[in-house]
XYZ file of C-alpha atoms in Angstrom:
66
model
C 2.150 42.647 -35.758
C 3.242 43.274 -32.048
C 6.080 45.337 -33.261
C 3.525 47.347 -35.488
C 1.176 48.066 -32.524
C 3.794 49.521 -30.428
C 5.600 51.481 -33.232
C 2.316 53.105 -33.835
C 1.622 53.776 -30.533
C 5.324 55.196 -30.101
C 4.801 57.580 -33.170
C 1.400 58.657 -32.125
C 3.084 59.435 -28.557
C 5.904 61.611 -30.027
C 3.628 63.494 -32.327
C 1.484 64.515 -29.308
C 4.802 65.701 -27.481
C 4.142 69.289 -26.140
C 7.973 70.044 -25.141
C 10.193 71.705 -27.920
C 12.488 69.313 -29.428
C 16.078 70.394 -30.366
C 16.449 69.512 -33.966
C 20.320 69.568 -33.405
C 20.084 66.930 -30.272
C 17.970 64.607 -32.375
C 20.232 64.449 -35.471
C 23.269 64.094 -33.355
C 21.597 61.517 -31.121
C 20.639 59.146 -33.509
C 23.530 59.418 -35.973
C 25.150 56.269 -34.775
C 21.709 54.469 -34.638
C 21.296 55.739 -38.240
C 24.358 54.301 -39.439
C 24.067 50.834 -38.000
C 20.361 50.658 -39.470
C 21.751 51.297 -42.804
C 24.255 48.473 -42.190
C 22.316 46.237 -40.810
C 19.642 46.517 -43.824
C 22.097 46.238 -46.229
C 23.461 43.366 -44.587
C 20.396 41.034 -43.698
C 17.319 42.839 -44.463
C 14.695 41.596 -46.687
C 13.610 43.753 -50.047
C 10.666 45.261 -47.954
C 12.405 46.000 -45.077
C 15.531 47.475 -46.990
C 12.828 49.903 -48.648
C 11.191 51.142 -45.527
C 14.549 51.461 -43.372
C 16.188 53.238 -46.265
C 13.087 55.402 -46.687
C 13.150 56.322 -43.043
C 16.863 57.132 -43.566
C 16.443 59.141 -46.217
C 13.717 61.379 -44.230
C 15.988 61.606 -41.256
C 18.924 62.538 -43.537
C 16.570 65.057 -45.189
C 15.618 66.672 -41.997
C 19.007 66.897 -40.288
C 21.157 67.830 -43.440
C 18.884 70.294 -45.196
């Protein structure tokens, strides 16, 4: 529950950012983390975490590779 509250707070804060963000920087900067998340989800994630993680990775992939 604690993680959910922190994640929600972080998402709200990032949504309210007023400075422009470089899409390329986000995509390039998170590439290794996205690959690591994908590997970890396959290795030891439960069914729900796998679905949530894969959904997130798909969304990031769509945004970074239109």
